PDB file of C-alpha atoms and ligand atoms in Angstrom:
ATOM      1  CA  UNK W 430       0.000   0.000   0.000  1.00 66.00           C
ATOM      2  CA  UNK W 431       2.469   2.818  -0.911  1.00 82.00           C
ATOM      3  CA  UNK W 432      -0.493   5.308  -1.589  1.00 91.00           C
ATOM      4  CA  UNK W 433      -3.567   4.993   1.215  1.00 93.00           C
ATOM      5  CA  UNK W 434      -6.028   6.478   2.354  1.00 97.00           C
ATOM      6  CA  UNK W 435      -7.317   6.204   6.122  1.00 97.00           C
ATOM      7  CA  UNK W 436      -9.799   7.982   8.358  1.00 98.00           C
ATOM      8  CA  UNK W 437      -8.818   9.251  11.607  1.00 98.00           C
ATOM      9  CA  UNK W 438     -11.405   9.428  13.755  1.00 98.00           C
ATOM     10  CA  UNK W 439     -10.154  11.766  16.583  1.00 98.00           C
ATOM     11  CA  UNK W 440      -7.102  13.567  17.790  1.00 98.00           C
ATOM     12  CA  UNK W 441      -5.796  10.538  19.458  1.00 98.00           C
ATOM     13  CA  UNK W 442      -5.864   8.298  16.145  1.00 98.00           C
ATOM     14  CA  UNK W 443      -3.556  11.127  14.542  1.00 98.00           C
ATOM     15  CA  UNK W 444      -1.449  10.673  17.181  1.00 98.00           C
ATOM     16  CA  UNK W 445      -1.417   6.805  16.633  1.00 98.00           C
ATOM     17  CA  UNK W 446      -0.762   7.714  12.711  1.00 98.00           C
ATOM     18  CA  UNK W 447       1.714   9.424  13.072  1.00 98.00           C
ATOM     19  CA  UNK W 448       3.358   7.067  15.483  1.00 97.00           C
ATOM     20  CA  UNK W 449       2.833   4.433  12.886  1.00 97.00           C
ATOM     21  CA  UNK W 450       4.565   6.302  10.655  1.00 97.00           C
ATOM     22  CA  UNK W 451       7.860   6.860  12.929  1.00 96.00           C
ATOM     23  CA  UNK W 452       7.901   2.564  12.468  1.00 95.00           C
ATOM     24  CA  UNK W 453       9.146   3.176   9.176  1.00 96.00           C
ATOM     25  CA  UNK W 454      10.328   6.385   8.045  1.00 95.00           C
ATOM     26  CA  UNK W 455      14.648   6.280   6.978  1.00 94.00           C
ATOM     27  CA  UNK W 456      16.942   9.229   7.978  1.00 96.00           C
ATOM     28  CA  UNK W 457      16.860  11.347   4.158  1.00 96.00           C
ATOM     29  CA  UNK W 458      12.912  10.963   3.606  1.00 97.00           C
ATOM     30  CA  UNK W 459      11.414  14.318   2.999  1.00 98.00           C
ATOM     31  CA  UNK W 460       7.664  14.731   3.866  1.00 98.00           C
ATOM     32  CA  UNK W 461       5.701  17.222   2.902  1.00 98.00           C
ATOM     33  CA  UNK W 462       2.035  18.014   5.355  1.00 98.00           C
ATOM     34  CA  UNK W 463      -0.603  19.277   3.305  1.00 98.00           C
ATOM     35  CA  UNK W 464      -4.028  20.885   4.952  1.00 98.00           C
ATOM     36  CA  UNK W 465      -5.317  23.797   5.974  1.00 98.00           C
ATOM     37  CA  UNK W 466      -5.027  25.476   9.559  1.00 97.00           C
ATOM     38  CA  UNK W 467      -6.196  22.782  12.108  1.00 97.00           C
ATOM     39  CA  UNK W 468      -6.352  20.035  10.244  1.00 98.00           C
ATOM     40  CA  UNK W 469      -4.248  17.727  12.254  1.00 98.00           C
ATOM     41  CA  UNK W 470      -0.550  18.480  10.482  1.00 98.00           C
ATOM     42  CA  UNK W 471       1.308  19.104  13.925  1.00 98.00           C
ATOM     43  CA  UNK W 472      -0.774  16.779  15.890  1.00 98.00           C
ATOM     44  CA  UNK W 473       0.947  14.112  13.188  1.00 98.00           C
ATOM     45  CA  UNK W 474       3.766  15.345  13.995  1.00 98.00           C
ATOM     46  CA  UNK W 475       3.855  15.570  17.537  1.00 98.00           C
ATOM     47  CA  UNK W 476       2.417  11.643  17.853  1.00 98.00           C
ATOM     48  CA  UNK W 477       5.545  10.743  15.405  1.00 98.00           C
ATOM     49  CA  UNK W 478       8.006  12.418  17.828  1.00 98.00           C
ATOM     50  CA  UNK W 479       6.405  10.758  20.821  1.00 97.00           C
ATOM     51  CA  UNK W 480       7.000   7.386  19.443  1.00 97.00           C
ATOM     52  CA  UNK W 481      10.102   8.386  18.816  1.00 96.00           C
ATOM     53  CA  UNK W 482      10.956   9.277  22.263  1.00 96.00           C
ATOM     54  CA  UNK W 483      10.581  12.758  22.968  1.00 97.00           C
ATOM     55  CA  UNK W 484       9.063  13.575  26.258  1.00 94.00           C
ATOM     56  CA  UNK W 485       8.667  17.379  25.966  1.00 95.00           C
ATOM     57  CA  UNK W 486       6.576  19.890  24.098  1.00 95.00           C
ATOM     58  CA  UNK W 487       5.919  19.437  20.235  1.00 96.00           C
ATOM     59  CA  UNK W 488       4.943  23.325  19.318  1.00 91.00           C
ATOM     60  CA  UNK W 489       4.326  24.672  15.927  1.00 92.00           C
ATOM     61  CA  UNK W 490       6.790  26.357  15.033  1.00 94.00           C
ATOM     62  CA  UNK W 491       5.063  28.818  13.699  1.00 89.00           C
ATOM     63  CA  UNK W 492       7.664  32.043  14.168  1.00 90.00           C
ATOM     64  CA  UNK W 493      11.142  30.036  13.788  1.00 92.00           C
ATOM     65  CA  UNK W 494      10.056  28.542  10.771  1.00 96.00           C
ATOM     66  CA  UNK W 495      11.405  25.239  12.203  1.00 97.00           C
ATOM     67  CA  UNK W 496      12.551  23.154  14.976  1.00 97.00           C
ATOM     68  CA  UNK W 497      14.678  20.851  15.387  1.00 96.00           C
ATOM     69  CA  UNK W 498      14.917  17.310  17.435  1.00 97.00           C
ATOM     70  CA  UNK W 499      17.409  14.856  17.638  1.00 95.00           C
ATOM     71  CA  UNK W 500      15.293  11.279  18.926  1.00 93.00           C
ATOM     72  CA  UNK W 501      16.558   7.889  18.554  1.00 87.00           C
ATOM     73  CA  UNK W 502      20.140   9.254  17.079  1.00 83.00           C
ATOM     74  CA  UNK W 503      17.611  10.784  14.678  1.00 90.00           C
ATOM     75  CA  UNK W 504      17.678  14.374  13.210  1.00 95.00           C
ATOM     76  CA  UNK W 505      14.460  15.612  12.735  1.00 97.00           C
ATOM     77  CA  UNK W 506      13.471  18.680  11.447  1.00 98.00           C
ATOM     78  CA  UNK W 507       9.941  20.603  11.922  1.00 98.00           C
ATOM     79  CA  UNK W 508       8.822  23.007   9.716  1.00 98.00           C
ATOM     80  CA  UNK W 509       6.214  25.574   9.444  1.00 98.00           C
ATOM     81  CA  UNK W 510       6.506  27.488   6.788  1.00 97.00           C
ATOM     82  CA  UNK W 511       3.202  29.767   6.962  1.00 96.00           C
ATOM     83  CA  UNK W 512       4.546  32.718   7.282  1.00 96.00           C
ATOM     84  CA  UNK W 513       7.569  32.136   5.131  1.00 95.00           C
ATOM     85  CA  UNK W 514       7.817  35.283   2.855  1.00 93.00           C
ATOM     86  CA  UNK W 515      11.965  35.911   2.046  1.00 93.00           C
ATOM     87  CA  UNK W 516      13.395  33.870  -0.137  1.00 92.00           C
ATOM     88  CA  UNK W 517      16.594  35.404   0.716  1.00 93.00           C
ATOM     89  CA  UNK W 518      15.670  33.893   4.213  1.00 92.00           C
ATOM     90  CA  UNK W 519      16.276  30.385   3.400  1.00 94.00           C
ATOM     91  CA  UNK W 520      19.961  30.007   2.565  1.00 90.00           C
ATOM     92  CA  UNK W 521      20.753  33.122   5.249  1.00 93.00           C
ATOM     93  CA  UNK W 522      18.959  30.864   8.356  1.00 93.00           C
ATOM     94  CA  UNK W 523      20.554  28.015   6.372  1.00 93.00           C
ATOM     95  CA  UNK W 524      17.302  25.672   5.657  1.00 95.00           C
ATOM     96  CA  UNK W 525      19.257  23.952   2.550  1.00 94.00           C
ATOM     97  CA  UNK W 526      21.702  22.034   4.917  1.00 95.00           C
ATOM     98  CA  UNK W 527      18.299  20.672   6.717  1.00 96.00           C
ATOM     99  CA  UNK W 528      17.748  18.177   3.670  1.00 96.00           C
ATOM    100  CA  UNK W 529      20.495  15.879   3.682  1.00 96.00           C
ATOM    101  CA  UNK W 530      20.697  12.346   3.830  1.00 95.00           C
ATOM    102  CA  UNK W 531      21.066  12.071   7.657  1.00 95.00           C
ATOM    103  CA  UNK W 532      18.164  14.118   8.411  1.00 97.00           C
ATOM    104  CA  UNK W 533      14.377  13.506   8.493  1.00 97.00           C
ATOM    105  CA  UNK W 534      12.258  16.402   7.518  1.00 98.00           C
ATOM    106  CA  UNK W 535       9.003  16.858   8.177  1.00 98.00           C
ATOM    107  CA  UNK W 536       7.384  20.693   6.037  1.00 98.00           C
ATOM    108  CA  UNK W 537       4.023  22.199   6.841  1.00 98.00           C
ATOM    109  CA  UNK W 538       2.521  24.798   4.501  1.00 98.00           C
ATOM    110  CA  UNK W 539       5.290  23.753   1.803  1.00 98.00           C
ATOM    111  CA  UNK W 540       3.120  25.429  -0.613  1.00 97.00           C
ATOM    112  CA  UNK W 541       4.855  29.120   0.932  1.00 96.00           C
ATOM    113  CA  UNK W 542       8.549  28.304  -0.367  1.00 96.00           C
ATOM    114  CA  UNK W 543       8.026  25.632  -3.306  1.00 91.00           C
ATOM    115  CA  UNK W 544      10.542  27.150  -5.572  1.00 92.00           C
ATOM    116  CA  UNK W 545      13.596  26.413  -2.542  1.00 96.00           C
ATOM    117  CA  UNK W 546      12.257  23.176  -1.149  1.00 97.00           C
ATOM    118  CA  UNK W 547      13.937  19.807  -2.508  1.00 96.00           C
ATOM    119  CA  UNK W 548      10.759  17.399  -3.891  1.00 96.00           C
ATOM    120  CA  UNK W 549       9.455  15.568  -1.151  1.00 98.00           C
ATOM    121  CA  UNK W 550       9.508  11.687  -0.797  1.00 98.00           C
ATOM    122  CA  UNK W 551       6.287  11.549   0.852  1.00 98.00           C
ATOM    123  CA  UNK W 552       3.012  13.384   0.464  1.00 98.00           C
ATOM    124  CA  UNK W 553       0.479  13.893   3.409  1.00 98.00           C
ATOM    125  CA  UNK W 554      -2.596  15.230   2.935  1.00 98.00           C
ATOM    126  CA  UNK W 555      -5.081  16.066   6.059  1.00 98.00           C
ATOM    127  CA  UNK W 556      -8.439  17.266   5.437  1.00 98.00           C
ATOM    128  CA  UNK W 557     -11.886  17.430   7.598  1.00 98.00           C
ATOM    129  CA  UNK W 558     -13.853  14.214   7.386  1.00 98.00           C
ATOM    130  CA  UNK W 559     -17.380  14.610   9.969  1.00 97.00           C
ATOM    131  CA  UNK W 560     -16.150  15.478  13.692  1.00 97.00           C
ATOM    132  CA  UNK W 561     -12.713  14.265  12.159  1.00 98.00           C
ATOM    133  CA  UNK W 562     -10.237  13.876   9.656  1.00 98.00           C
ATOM    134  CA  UNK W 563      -9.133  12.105   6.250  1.00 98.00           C
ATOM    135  CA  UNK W 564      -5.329  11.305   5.645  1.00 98.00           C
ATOM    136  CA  UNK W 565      -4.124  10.722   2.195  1.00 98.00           C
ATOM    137  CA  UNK W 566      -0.823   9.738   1.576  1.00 98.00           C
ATOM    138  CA  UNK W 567       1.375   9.626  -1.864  1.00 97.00           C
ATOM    139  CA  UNK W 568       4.788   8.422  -1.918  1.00 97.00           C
ATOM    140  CA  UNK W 569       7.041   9.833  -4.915  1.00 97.00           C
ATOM    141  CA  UNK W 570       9.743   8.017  -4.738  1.00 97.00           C
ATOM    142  CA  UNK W 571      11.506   4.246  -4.197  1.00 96.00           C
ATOM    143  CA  UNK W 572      12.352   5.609  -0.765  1.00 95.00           C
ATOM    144  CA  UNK W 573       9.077   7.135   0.164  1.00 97.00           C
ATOM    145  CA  UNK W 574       7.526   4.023  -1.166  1.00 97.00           C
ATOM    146  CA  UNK W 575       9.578   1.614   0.572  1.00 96.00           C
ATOM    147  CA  UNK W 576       8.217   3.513   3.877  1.00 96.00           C
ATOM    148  CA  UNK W 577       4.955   3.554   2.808  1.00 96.00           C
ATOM    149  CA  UNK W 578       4.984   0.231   2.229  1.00 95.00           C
ATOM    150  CA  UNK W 579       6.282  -0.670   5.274  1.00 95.00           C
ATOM    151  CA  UNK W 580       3.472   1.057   7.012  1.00 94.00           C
ATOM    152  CA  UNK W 581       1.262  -1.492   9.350  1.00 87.00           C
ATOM    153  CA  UNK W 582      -1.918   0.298   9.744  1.00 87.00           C
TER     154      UNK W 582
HETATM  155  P1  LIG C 299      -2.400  22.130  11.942  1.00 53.54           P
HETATM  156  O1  LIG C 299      -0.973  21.897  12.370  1.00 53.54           O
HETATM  157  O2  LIG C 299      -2.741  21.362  10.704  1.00 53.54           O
HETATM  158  O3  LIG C 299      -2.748  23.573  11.823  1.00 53.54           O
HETATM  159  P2  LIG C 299      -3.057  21.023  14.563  1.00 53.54           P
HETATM  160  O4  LIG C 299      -2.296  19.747  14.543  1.00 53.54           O
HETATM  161  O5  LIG C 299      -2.482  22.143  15.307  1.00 53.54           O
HETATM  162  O6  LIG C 299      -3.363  21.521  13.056  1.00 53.54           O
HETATM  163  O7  LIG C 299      -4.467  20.570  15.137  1.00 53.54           O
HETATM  164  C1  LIG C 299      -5.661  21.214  15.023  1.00 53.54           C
HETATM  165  C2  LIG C 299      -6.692  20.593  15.923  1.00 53.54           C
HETATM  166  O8  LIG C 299      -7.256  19.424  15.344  1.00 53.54           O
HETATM  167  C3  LIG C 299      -6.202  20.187  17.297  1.00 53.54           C
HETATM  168  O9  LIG C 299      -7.084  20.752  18.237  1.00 53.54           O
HETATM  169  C4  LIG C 299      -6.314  18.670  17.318  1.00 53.54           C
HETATM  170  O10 LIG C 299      -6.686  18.182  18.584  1.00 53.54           O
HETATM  171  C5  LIG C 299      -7.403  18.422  16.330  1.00 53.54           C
HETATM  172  N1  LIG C 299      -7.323  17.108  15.677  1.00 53.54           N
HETATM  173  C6  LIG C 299      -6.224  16.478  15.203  1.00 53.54           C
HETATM  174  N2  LIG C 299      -6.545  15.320  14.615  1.00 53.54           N
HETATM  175  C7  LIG C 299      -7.889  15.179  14.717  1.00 53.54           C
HETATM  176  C8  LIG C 299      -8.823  14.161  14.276  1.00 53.54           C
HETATM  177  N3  LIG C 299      -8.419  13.073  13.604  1.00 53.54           N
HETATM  178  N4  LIG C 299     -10.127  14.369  14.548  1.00 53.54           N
HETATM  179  C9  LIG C 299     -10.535  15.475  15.205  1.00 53.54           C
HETATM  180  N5  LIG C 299      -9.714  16.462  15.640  1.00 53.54           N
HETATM  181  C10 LIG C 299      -8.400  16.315  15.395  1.00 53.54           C
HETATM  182 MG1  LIG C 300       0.624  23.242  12.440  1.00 53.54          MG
END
C-alpha cells in the first residue's frame, strides 16, 4: 500500500498515525504536510516524535520557521513554513543544509517556499472528514515508497 487512504477518527488516532509512521520512516525521507489550519498536520507530527521518544513539548513552530529534534540518534526537522515570505531567508537561516541524507524532515505549509524546497519523498494530505479527519498519503519516490509500504496500519 504505498499510496492509502485512512480515516482518523479523533485527535488521538492522529497521534497513533503518526506514530505508525515513525515505524518506518529512513533518515533522508522528505515529507511534505498538506491541509489547511487545524487540520491535524502538527498533531501528526507531535504523535511521530512521541513514538520516537521525545518527552517534551511538540509546538508549531510557527515564528522560527522550524525546529529541530534529535530522537533515537535521529535528526528531525519541523517546519512551518506559513509565514515564510523571504526567499533570501532560506539560505541566510541556512534551511538547505536541513535536507540531507542524515536528516528527516518533516514541512508544513510547503506550498509558501516551493521554488527552494527539494521534492518531497512523501506526500500527506489532512483534510476534515465529519467530527474528524481524512489522511491521504502519496509516496514519490523508491524511498518514500519503501516507507509507505512498510506502514502497518
Ligand atoms: P495544523 O498543524 O494542521 O494547523 P493542529 O495539529 O495544530 O493543526 O491541530 C488542530 C486541531 O485538530 C487540534 O485541536 C487537534 O486536537 C485536532 N485534531 C487532530 N486530529 C484530529 C482528528 N483526527 N479528529 C478530530 N480532531 C483532530
Ligand atoms: Mg501546524
Amino acid at each position: 500500500n504505498e499510496n492509502f487512504t485512512l480515516a482518523l477518527a479523533d485527535e488521538a488516532a492522529t497521534l497513533a498515525f503518526g506514530g505508525k509512521l515513525a515505524e518506518v520512516l529512513t533518515p533522508g525521507t522528505n515529507i511534505y504536510l498538506h491541509g489547511d489550519l487545524g487540520a491535524g498536520k502538527t498533531t501528526l507530527v507531535r504523535g511521530l516524535l512521541r513514538a520516537l521518544g521525545h518527552a517534551g513539548k511538540v509546538k508549531s513552530p510557527t515564528y522560527t520557521l522550524v525546529e529541530p529534534y534529535t530522537v533515537s540518534r535521529l535528526n528531525l526537522y519541523h517546519f512551518d513554513l506559513y509565514r515564510f515570505v523571504d526567499p533570501e531567508e532560506w539560505d541566510a537561516a541556512g534551511f538547505r543544509d536541513y535536507f540531507n541524507p542524515e536528516s528527516l524532515c518533516l514541512v508544513e505549509w510547503p506550498e509558501k517556499a516551493q521554488e527552494l524546497l527539494p521534492a518531497p519523498d512523501i506526500d500527506i494530505r489532512l483534510q476534515p472528514e465529519g467530527e474528524g479527519r481524512r489522511v491521504i498519503a502519496s509516496a514519490n519516490t523508491d524511498s518514500g515508497k519503501q516507507c509507505l509500504t512498510k506502514l502497518n496500519l
